[in-house]
Tab-separated table of C-alpha atoms and ligand atoms in Angstrom:
chain	number	residue	atom	x	y	z
F	1	MET	CA	-21.110	-36.179	-16.885
F	2	ARG	CA	-21.324	-33.685	-19.812
F	3	LEU	CA	-21.172	-34.224	-23.500
F	4	THR	CA	-18.494	-31.121	-23.844
F	5	CYS	CA	-16.225	-32.830	-21.382
F	6	LEU	CA	-16.595	-36.159	-23.377
F	7	ALA	CA	-15.790	-34.853	-26.886
F	8	PRO	CA	-12.221	-34.927	-26.713
F	9	VAL	CA	-12.109	-38.643	-25.718
F	10	LEU	CA	-14.505	-39.470	-28.676
F	11	CYS	CA	-12.199	-37.334	-30.940
F	12	VAL	CA	-9.008	-39.045	-29.971
F	13	GLY	CA	-10.669	-42.530	-30.395
F	14	TRP	CA	-12.042	-41.552	-33.792
F	15	ASN	CA	-8.666	-40.040	-35.137
F	16	LEU	CA	-6.995	-43.360	-34.372
F	17	ILE	CA	-9.591	-45.319	-36.146
F	18	MET	CA	-9.127	-42.995	-39.355
F	19	VAL	CA	-5.427	-43.619	-39.124
F	20	ALA	CA	-5.969	-47.241	-39.008
F	21	ALA	CA	-8.384	-47.223	-42.008
F	22	LEU	CA	-5.718	-45.559	-44.059
F	23	GLU	CA	-2.953	-48.135	-43.128
F	24	PRO	CA	-4.787	-51.467	-43.791
F	25	ILE	CA	-1.911	-53.778	-42.680
F	26	SER	CA	-1.918	-52.471	-38.998
F	27	THR	CA	-5.642	-51.966	-38.761
F	28	GLY	CA	-6.213	-54.470	-36.411
F	29	LEU	CA	-3.476	-53.098	-34.318
F	30	ALA	CA	-4.601	-49.691	-34.449
F	31	VAL	CA	-8.210	-50.298	-33.543
F	32	GLY	CA	-6.690	-51.950	-30.531
F	33	ILE	CA	-4.760	-49.036	-29.688
F	34	ALA	CA	-7.643	-46.798	-30.365
F	35	ALA	CA	-10.022	-48.711	-28.012
F	36	ALA	CA	-7.243	-48.777	-25.310
F	37	VAL	CA	-6.614	-44.924	-25.439
F	38	THR	CA	-10.294	-44.365	-25.375
F	39	GLY	CA	-10.932	-46.405	-22.719
F	40	PHE	CA	-7.869	-45.108	-20.710
F	41	LEU	CA	-9.229	-41.424	-21.520
F	42	ALA	CA	-12.721	-42.284	-20.510
F	43	ARG	CA	-11.609	-43.793	-17.282
F	44	TYR	CA	-9.065	-41.135	-16.373
F	45	GLN	CA	-11.040	-38.208	-17.304
F	46	ASN	CA	-9.436	-35.917	-14.783
F	47	VAL	CA	-6.478	-35.670	-17.256
F	48	LEU	CA	-8.734	-34.215	-19.857
F	49	TYR	CA	-10.655	-31.844	-17.531
F	50	TYR	CA	-7.303	-30.446	-16.719
F	51	PHE	CA	-6.930	-29.344	-20.474
F	52	GLN	CA	-10.324	-28.493	-21.506
F	53	GLU	CA	-12.739	-26.361	-19.774
F	54	CYS	CA	-15.709	-28.390	-18.332
F	55	CYS	CA	-18.594	-27.504	-16.050
F	56	ARG	CA	-16.936	-29.011	-13.149
F	57	PRO	CA	-15.480	-27.786	-9.904
F	58	GLU	CA	-11.994	-28.058	-11.421
F	59	TRP	CA	-12.841	-25.003	-13.545
F	60	ILE	CA	-15.650	-23.493	-11.487
F	61	SER	CA	-15.225	-22.684	-7.750
F	62	TYR	CA	-15.751	-19.672	-5.747
F	63	ASN	CA	-12.524	-17.994	-4.345
F	64	LYS	CA	-13.989	-16.058	-1.543
F	65	THR	CA	-10.724	-14.616	-0.344
F	66	GLY	CA	-9.861	-13.834	-3.868
F	67	LEU	CA	-12.835	-11.719	-4.506
F	68	GLN	CA	-12.385	-9.858	-1.029
F	69	GLU	CA	-8.889	-9.113	-1.793
F	70	ASP	CA	-9.575	-7.898	-5.388
F	71	LEU	CA	-12.419	-5.612	-4.214
F	72	GLN	CA	-10.416	-4.302	-1.555
F	73	LYS	CA	-7.082	-3.689	-3.471
F	74	LYS	CA	-8.205	-3.057	-7.150
F	75	LEU	CA	-11.467	-1.307	-6.831
F	76	PHE	CA	-11.141	2.310	-5.836
F	77	GLY	CA	-13.591	4.522	-4.178
F	78	GLN	CA	-16.574	2.036	-4.022
F	79	HIS	CA	-16.850	1.076	-0.442
F	80	VAL	CA	-20.677	0.408	-0.679
F	81	ALA	CA	-20.567	-1.380	-3.821
F	82	SER	CA	-17.687	-3.525	-2.777
F	83	GLN	CA	-19.570	-4.728	0.612
F	84	VAL	CA	-22.829	-5.243	-1.424
F	85	VAL	CA	-21.171	-7.422	-4.090
F	86	PHE	CA	-19.051	-9.469	-1.746
F	87	LYS	CA	-22.006	-10.043	0.493
F	88	ALA	CA	-24.438	-11.011	-2.387
F	89	VAL	CA	-21.929	-13.253	-4.281
F	90	THR	CA	-20.628	-15.008	-1.165
F	91	GLY	CA	-24.376	-15.718	0.090
F	92	PHE	CA	-25.337	-17.083	-3.062
F	93	MET	CA	-22.176	-19.263	-3.999
F	94	ASN	CA	-22.231	-20.825	-0.321
F	95	ASN	CA	-25.881	-21.588	-0.630
F	96	GLU	CA	-26.286	-25.133	-2.001
F	97	ASN	CA	-29.808	-24.683	-2.630
F	98	PRO	CA	-30.602	-21.212	-3.828
F	99	LYS	CA	-34.306	-20.499	-4.519
F	100	LYS	CA	-33.775	-18.248	-7.668
F	101	PRO	CA	-30.529	-17.194	-9.661
F	102	LEU	CA	-28.589	-14.459	-8.399
F	103	VAL	CA	-29.595	-11.092	-9.986
F	104	LEU	CA	-27.450	-8.081	-9.450
F	105	SER	CA	-28.141	-4.660	-10.958
F	106	LEU	CA	-25.003	-2.355	-11.005
F	107	HIS	CA	-25.774	1.264	-11.343
F	108	GLY	CA	-23.739	4.439	-11.626
F	109	TRP	CA	-22.014	7.117	-13.554
F	110	THR	CA	-19.694	5.922	-16.470
F	111	GLY	CA	-16.035	4.931	-15.595
F	112	THR	CA	-16.733	4.154	-11.915
F	113	GLY	CA	-16.077	0.322	-12.146
F	114	LYS	CA	-19.414	-1.460	-13.010
F	115	ASN	CA	-17.700	-3.607	-15.816
F	116	PHE	CA	-14.769	-3.975	-13.651
F	117	VAL	CA	-16.628	-5.625	-10.839
F	118	SER	CA	-18.233	-8.015	-13.127
F	119	GLN	CA	-14.898	-9.145	-14.288
F	120	LEU	CA	-13.795	-9.551	-10.798
F	121	ILE	CA	-16.787	-11.661	-9.987
F	122	ALA	CA	-15.994	-13.853	-13.018
F	123	LYS	CA	-12.365	-14.167	-12.294
F	124	ASN	CA	-13.196	-15.375	-8.709
F	125	ILE	CA	-15.703	-17.879	-9.847
F	126	TYR	CA	-14.533	-19.224	-13.237
F	127	HIS	CA	-10.910	-20.063	-13.504
F	128	LYS	CA	-10.710	-18.566	-16.967
F	129	GLY	CA	-12.561	-15.495	-15.849
F	130	MET	CA	-14.180	-13.472	-18.707
F	131	GLU	CA	-12.439	-15.959	-21.191
F	132	SER	CA	-14.699	-18.854	-19.613
F	133	GLY	CA	-17.010	-20.384	-21.990
F	134	PHE	CA	-19.483	-20.219	-19.154
F	135	VAL	CA	-19.561	-16.450	-18.857
F	136	HIS	CA	-21.640	-14.522	-21.556
F	137	LEU	CA	-21.321	-10.844	-22.085
F	138	PHE	CA	-24.095	-9.074	-24.013
F	139	THR	CA	-23.883	-5.353	-25.071
F	140	ALA	CA	-27.261	-3.884	-26.220
F	141	THR	CA	-25.632	-1.745	-28.962
F	142	ALA	CA	-23.570	-4.685	-30.303
F	143	HIS	CA	-25.746	-7.649	-29.894
F	144	PHE	CA	-29.243	-6.195	-30.107
F	145	PRO	CA	-28.981	-2.811	-32.178
F	146	HIS	CA	-32.117	-2.710	-34.255
F	147	THR	CA	-35.612	-2.039	-33.133
F	148	ARG	CA	-37.084	-4.001	-36.099
F	149	ASP	CA	-35.145	-7.137	-34.987
F	150	LEU	CA	-36.804	-7.371	-31.723
F	151	GLU	CA	-38.676	-10.597	-32.266
F	152	THR	CA	-35.542	-12.351	-33.391
F	153	TYR	CA	-33.201	-11.169	-30.453
F	154	LYS	CA	-35.997	-12.313	-28.094
F	155	THR	CA	-36.013	-16.039	-29.499
F	156	GLN	CA	-32.200	-15.912	-29.913
F	157	LEU	CA	-31.543	-14.644	-26.145
F	158	GLN	CA	-34.022	-17.033	-24.844
F	159	GLN	CA	-32.385	-19.876	-26.721
F	160	TRP	CA	-28.883	-18.904	-25.658
F	161	ILE	CA	-29.899	-18.704	-22.058
F	162	LYS	CA	-31.577	-21.939	-22.062
F	163	GLY	CA	-29.005	-23.626	-23.969
F	164	ASN	CA	-26.158	-22.483	-21.961
F	165	VAL	CA	-27.728	-23.117	-18.510
F	166	THR	CA	-28.716	-26.541	-19.864
F	167	ASN	CA	-24.983	-27.083	-20.536
F	168	CYS	CA	-23.844	-25.758	-17.250
F	169	PRO	CA	-26.131	-24.534	-14.577
F	170	ARG	CA	-23.363	-22.250	-13.083
F	171	SER	CA	-23.471	-19.836	-16.094
F	172	MET	CA	-23.081	-16.227	-15.694
F	173	PHE	CA	-24.692	-13.533	-17.992
F	174	ILE	CA	-23.693	-10.052	-18.078
F	175	PHE	CA	-25.910	-7.405	-19.819
F	176	ASP	CA	-23.985	-4.075	-20.440
F	177	GLU	CA	-25.746	-0.782	-21.407
F	178	MET	CA	-29.180	-1.921	-20.039
F	179	ASP	CA	-30.263	1.507	-20.352
F	180	LYS	CA	-30.126	1.099	-24.125
F	181	MET	CA	-31.754	-2.267	-24.063
F	182	GLN	CA	-35.259	-2.706	-25.607
F	183	PRO	CA	-37.865	-3.091	-22.993
F	184	GLY	CA	-39.445	-6.061	-24.694
F	185	LEU	CA	-36.019	-7.852	-24.612
F	186	ILE	CA	-35.732	-7.501	-20.879
F	187	ASP	CA	-39.189	-8.769	-20.451
F	188	SER	CA	-38.378	-11.784	-22.511
F	189	ILE	CA	-35.643	-12.980	-19.912
F	190	LYS	CA	-37.548	-12.299	-17.045
F	191	PRO	CA	-38.827	-15.906	-16.429
F	192	TYR	CA	-35.345	-16.998	-16.020
F	193	LEU	CA	-34.785	-14.680	-13.107
F	194	ASP	CA	-37.873	-15.942	-11.135
F	195	PHE	CA	-38.432	-18.264	-8.328
F	196	TYR	CA	-39.269	-21.344	-10.604
F	197	GLU	CA	-38.007	-24.641	-9.542
F	198	ARG	CA	-37.729	-25.645	-13.252
F	199	LEU	CA	-38.790	-24.005	-16.479
F	200	ASP	CA	-39.148	-26.658	-19.346
F	201	GLY	CA	-37.098	-28.954	-17.434
F	202	VAL	CA	-34.416	-26.592	-16.772
F	203	SER	CA	-33.376	-25.035	-13.437
F	204	TYR	CA	-31.948	-21.712	-13.670
F	205	ARG	CA	-31.349	-21.337	-9.849
F	206	GLN	CA	-27.469	-21.772	-9.986
F	207	ALA	CA	-27.156	-19.053	-12.727
F	208	ILE	CA	-25.989	-15.364	-11.994
F	209	PHE	CA	-27.340	-12.379	-14.083
F	210	ILE	CA	-25.781	-8.962	-13.850
F	211	PHE	CA	-27.228	-5.790	-15.265
F	212	LEU	CA	-25.119	-2.851	-15.820
F	213	SER	CA	-26.508	0.535	-16.557
F	214	ASN	CA	-25.990	4.375	-16.037
F	215	ALA	CA	-29.652	4.500	-14.980
F	216	GLY	CA	-29.663	6.267	-11.483
F	217	GLY	CA	-26.376	7.594	-11.953
F	218	GLN	CA	-27.611	11.042	-11.425
F	219	ASN	CA	-29.231	10.435	-8.292
F	220	ILE	CA	-26.195	8.699	-6.802
F	221	VAL	CA	-24.076	11.720	-7.879
F	222	GLN	CA	-26.580	13.885	-5.896
F	223	VAL	CA	-26.254	11.886	-2.789
F	224	ALA	CA	-22.484	12.031	-2.928
F	225	LEU	CA	-22.552	15.835	-3.753
F	226	ASP	CA	-24.755	16.418	-0.861
F	227	PHE	CA	-22.575	14.496	1.561
F	228	TRP	CA	-19.576	16.521	0.116
F	229	THR	CA	-21.310	19.828	0.335
F	230	ALA	CA	-22.307	19.102	4.051
F	231	GLY	CA	-18.613	18.291	4.704
F	232	ARG	CA	-19.465	14.718	5.501
F	233	GLN	CA	-17.113	11.899	4.859
F	234	ARG	CA	-17.607	10.006	1.620
F	235	GLU	CA	-17.093	6.776	3.686
F	236	GLU	CA	-20.054	7.671	5.740
F	237	ILE	CA	-22.349	7.189	2.869
F	238	GLN	CA	-24.480	3.986	3.446
F	239	LEU	CA	-26.394	1.602	1.067
F	240	LYS	CA	-29.556	2.915	2.442
F	241	ASP	CA	-28.679	6.538	1.607
F	242	LEU	CA	-28.555	5.170	-1.850
F	243	GLU	CA	-30.895	2.421	-2.344
F	244	THR	CA	-34.248	4.121	-2.671
F	245	ALA	CA	-32.712	6.749	-4.995
F	246	VAL	CA	-31.690	4.319	-7.240
F	247	SER	CA	-34.469	1.918	-7.423
F	248	LEU	CA	-37.003	4.806	-7.503
F	249	SER	CA	-35.130	6.659	-10.104
F	250	VAL	CA	-34.889	3.444	-12.317
F	251	PHE	CA	-38.217	2.576	-12.087
F	252	ASN	CA	-39.506	6.319	-12.971
F	253	ASN	CA	-36.995	6.947	-15.594
F	254	GLN	CA	-39.083	6.238	-18.877
F	255	GLU	CA	-35.994	6.302	-20.918
F	256	SER	CA	-34.260	3.438	-19.280
F	257	GLY	CA	-35.429	-0.010	-20.295
F	258	PHE	CA	-36.428	-0.968	-16.804
F	259	TRP	CA	-39.525	1.277	-17.107
F	260	HIS	CA	-41.812	-1.312	-18.922
F	261	THR	CA	-40.630	-4.381	-17.250
F	262	SER	CA	-41.615	-5.784	-13.873
F	263	LEU	CA	-38.187	-6.810	-12.775
F	264	ILE	CA	-38.328	-4.388	-9.886
F	265	ASP	CA	-42.010	-4.777	-8.618
F	266	LYS	CA	-41.608	-8.464	-9.068
F	267	ASN	CA	-38.486	-8.276	-6.982
F	268	LEU	CA	-36.552	-10.209	-9.535
F	269	VAL	CA	-33.412	-8.136	-8.777
F	270	ASP	CA	-31.756	-9.090	-5.509
F	271	PHE	CA	-29.396	-6.449	-5.030
F	272	PHE	CA	-29.045	-2.889	-6.520
F	273	VAL	CA	-25.570	-2.115	-6.213
F	274	PRO	CA	-24.702	1.780	-6.382
F	275	PHE	CA	-21.572	3.028	-7.781
F	276	LEU	CA	-20.203	6.471	-6.435
F	277	PRO	CA	-18.673	9.025	-8.573
F	278	LEU	CA	-14.957	9.081	-8.328
F	279	GLU	CA	-12.699	11.946	-6.996
F	280	PHE	CA	-9.423	13.174	-7.846
F	281	LYS	CA	-7.714	10.778	-5.437
F	282	HIS	CA	-9.397	7.692	-6.775
F	283	VAL	CA	-8.330	8.776	-10.295
F	284	VAL	CA	-4.724	8.870	-9.115
F	285	GLN	CA	-5.024	5.503	-7.551
F	286	CYS	CA	-6.435	4.065	-10.900
F	287	GLY	CA	-3.522	5.708	-12.668
F	288	MET	CA	-0.881	4.066	-10.458
F	289	ALA	CA	-2.559	0.666	-10.799
F	290	GLU	CA	-2.768	0.986	-14.575
F	291	MET	CA	1.085	2.158	-14.525
F	292	ALA	CA	1.820	-1.236	-12.606
F	293	ALA	CA	-0.363	-3.367	-14.924
F	294	LYS	CA	1.249	-1.903	-17.852
F	295	GLY	CA	4.668	-2.735	-16.329
F	296	LEU	CA	5.960	0.796	-16.225
F	297	GLU	CA	7.793	2.337	-13.520
F	298	LEU	CA	5.559	4.113	-10.940
F	299	ASN	CA	5.815	7.913	-11.257
F	300	ALA	CA	3.487	9.791	-9.098
F	301	THR	CA	4.228	13.047	-10.787
F	302	VAL	CA	3.091	11.814	-14.146
F	303	VAL	CA	-0.114	10.182	-12.747
F	304	ASP	CA	-0.822	13.577	-10.780
F	305	ARG	CA	-0.397	15.502	-13.995
F	306	MET	CA	-2.702	13.207	-16.124
F	307	ALA	CA	-5.261	13.263	-13.295
F	308	ARG	CA	-5.163	17.144	-13.038
F	309	ASP	CA	-5.977	17.439	-16.830
F	310	LEU	CA	-9.168	15.521	-16.684
F	311	ASN	CA	-12.579	17.038	-16.486
F	312	TYR	CA	-14.255	17.380	-13.150
F	313	PHE	CA	-17.627	18.588	-12.138
F	314	PRO	CA	-19.428	20.660	-10.629
F	315	LYS	CA	-17.337	23.049	-12.769
F	316	ASP	CA	-16.320	25.254	-10.074
F	317	GLU	CA	-15.578	22.756	-7.265
F	318	ARG	CA	-14.085	20.193	-9.586
F	319	VAL	CA	-15.162	17.293	-7.108
F	320	PHE	CA	-15.977	14.357	-9.430
F	321	SER	CA	-14.326	13.090	-12.489
F	322	VAL	CA	-16.545	13.177	-15.560
F	323	LYS	CA	-15.396	10.087	-17.020
F	324	GLY	CA	-14.318	8.301	-13.889
F	325	CYS	CA	-11.301	6.109	-14.412
F	326	LYS	CA	-12.589	5.192	-17.772
F	327	VAL	CA	-10.063	6.904	-20.377
F	328	ILE	CA	-7.121	6.481	-17.930
F	329	SER	CA	-5.288	3.770	-19.819
F	330	SER	CA	-5.165	5.797	-23.216
F	331	ARG	CA	-4.369	8.991	-21.202
F	332	LEU	CA	-1.417	7.447	-19.490
F	333	ASP	CA	0.157	6.492	-22.844
F	334	PHE	CA	0.050	10.191	-23.819
F	335	TYR	CA	1.712	11.351	-20.562
F	336	THR	CA	4.377	8.817	-20.461
F	337	ASP	CA	5.676	9.411	-24.013
W	401	NAG	C1	-7.862	-17.271	-4.381
W	401	NAG	O1	-7.331	-16.004	-4.521
W	401	NAG	C2	-6.218	-15.865	-3.781
W	401	NAG	C3	-5.773	-14.202	-3.968
W	401	NAG	O2	-5.915	-13.760	-5.212
W	401	NAG	C4	-5.038	-16.473	-4.296
W	401	NAG	O3	-3.814	-16.286	-3.586
W	401	NAG	C5	-5.469	-17.926	-4.263
W	401	NAG	O4	-4.387	-18.794	-4.865
W	401	NAG	C6	-6.734	-18.272	-4.694
W	401	NAG	N1	-7.249	-19.459	-4.580
W	401	NAG	C7	-7.456	-20.602	-5.346
W	401	NAG	C8	-8.091	-21.744	-4.899
W	401	NAG	O5	-7.532	-20.237	-6.630
W	402	NAG	C1	-24.467	-19.725	-25.494
W	402	NAG	O1	-24.539	-18.382	-25.610
W	402	NAG	C2	-23.608	-17.839	-26.724
W	402	NAG	C3	-23.610	-16.546	-26.575
W	402	NAG	O2	-22.881	-15.964	-25.530
W	402	NAG	C4	-24.235	-18.573	-27.909
W	402	NAG	O3	-23.539	-17.986	-29.169
W	402	NAG	C5	-24.414	-19.880	-27.907
W	402	NAG	O4	-25.060	-20.469	-29.096
W	402	NAG	C6	-25.027	-20.301	-26.575
W	402	NAG	N1	-25.110	-21.740	-26.655
W	402	NAG	C7	-26.075	-22.443	-26.571
W	402	NAG	C8	-25.852	-23.975	-26.395
W	402	NAG	O5	-27.227	-22.191	-26.672
W	403	NAG	C1	8.683	11.191	-13.401
W	403	NAG	O1	8.575	11.608	-14.903
W	403	NAG	C2	8.958	12.832	-15.114
W	403	NAG	C3	8.524	13.191	-16.448
W	403	NAG	O2	8.626	12.123	-17.359
W	403	NAG	C4	10.323	12.912	-14.817
W	403	NAG	O3	10.921	14.208	-15.111
W	403	NAG	C5	10.609	12.433	-13.430
W	403	NAG	O4	12.193	12.357	-13.222
W	403	NAG	C6	10.064	11.003	-13.009
W	403	NAG	N1	10.259	10.818	-11.523
W	403	NAG	C7	10.844	9.712	-11.414
W	403	NAG	C8	10.760	9.389	-9.780
W	403	NAG	O5	10.959	8.879	-12.007
């Protein structure tokens, strides 16, 4: 049993005792009630678990069909990423005794769905999804902006990870903008990703780490473009067509934070997940989904016009959307006015 789950029990009991102290006449009675209520709540904790998020199966359980459906129906144009993520997460969540935490590295052009996929994973493991107290999102430019504070960030991040995993072994950490992360900072979390049974008495093997970056995006685009030029179907692209491109480019790209780290040569990353650049038809799909999400009446004409006005590359062929599905939400507002 965890302290965070017990806190409300103690609070209820304590409040009643305080009330009792203010009303001297009925003190005896109130203390009796307080004791009874505390006893009741302590015994029937499931009632409390229902109201307050706890590190328990009531709040954390993997919904395999949920993730599969979400990936199929809500993520557009990412057949490779979808497959890899589903297999990786399912394998890990079904393994009662994993040898290391799950470490996923999501790569691709902006707006292709990396953030979205990490939200879908969170949603299908934690009942509160991204709102869960066990899901932690770090954005390089927001959380760790200053080079001079590196040492502070390192200590802080290590304490956070250790503290949170101690509270709940099934914690999830998402690091956005990995390419903007200072190399030293990534190095400082390396031990938690490794195969240790315990580190200072804490086991990190149930935790999930997800890294998001644009690194390798250029190479992925090249592969997709090569397929398109050769007249081959996008759906023919397989993980193996992208995997080496991604890991090599990440490793060799001096500007990306990965360069100085041994995440890769120590095989700490379990899966590299490549996100393909999105085409016009995917932007339309995103647009329709966004309309539905906004509760608007679906109108293909509007979405089509919105999608046409976006920028595509290469300039002449206009194959891939420059910003993927990123700006669609605000764009739609403009077109539906
Ligand atoms: C799992 O997800 C599916 C599809 O989203 C949903 O219908 C189902 O209720 C979920 N199951 C649980 C136990 O939450
Ligand atoms: C857990 O992580 C959050 C940052 O997401 C941090 O603010 C908090 O202090 C951490 N908790 C512990 C117990 O370390
Ligand atoms: C879609 O929107 C356009 C422009 O706002 C409007 O002229 C058209 O009637 C709409 N179509 C449908 C099917 O609602």
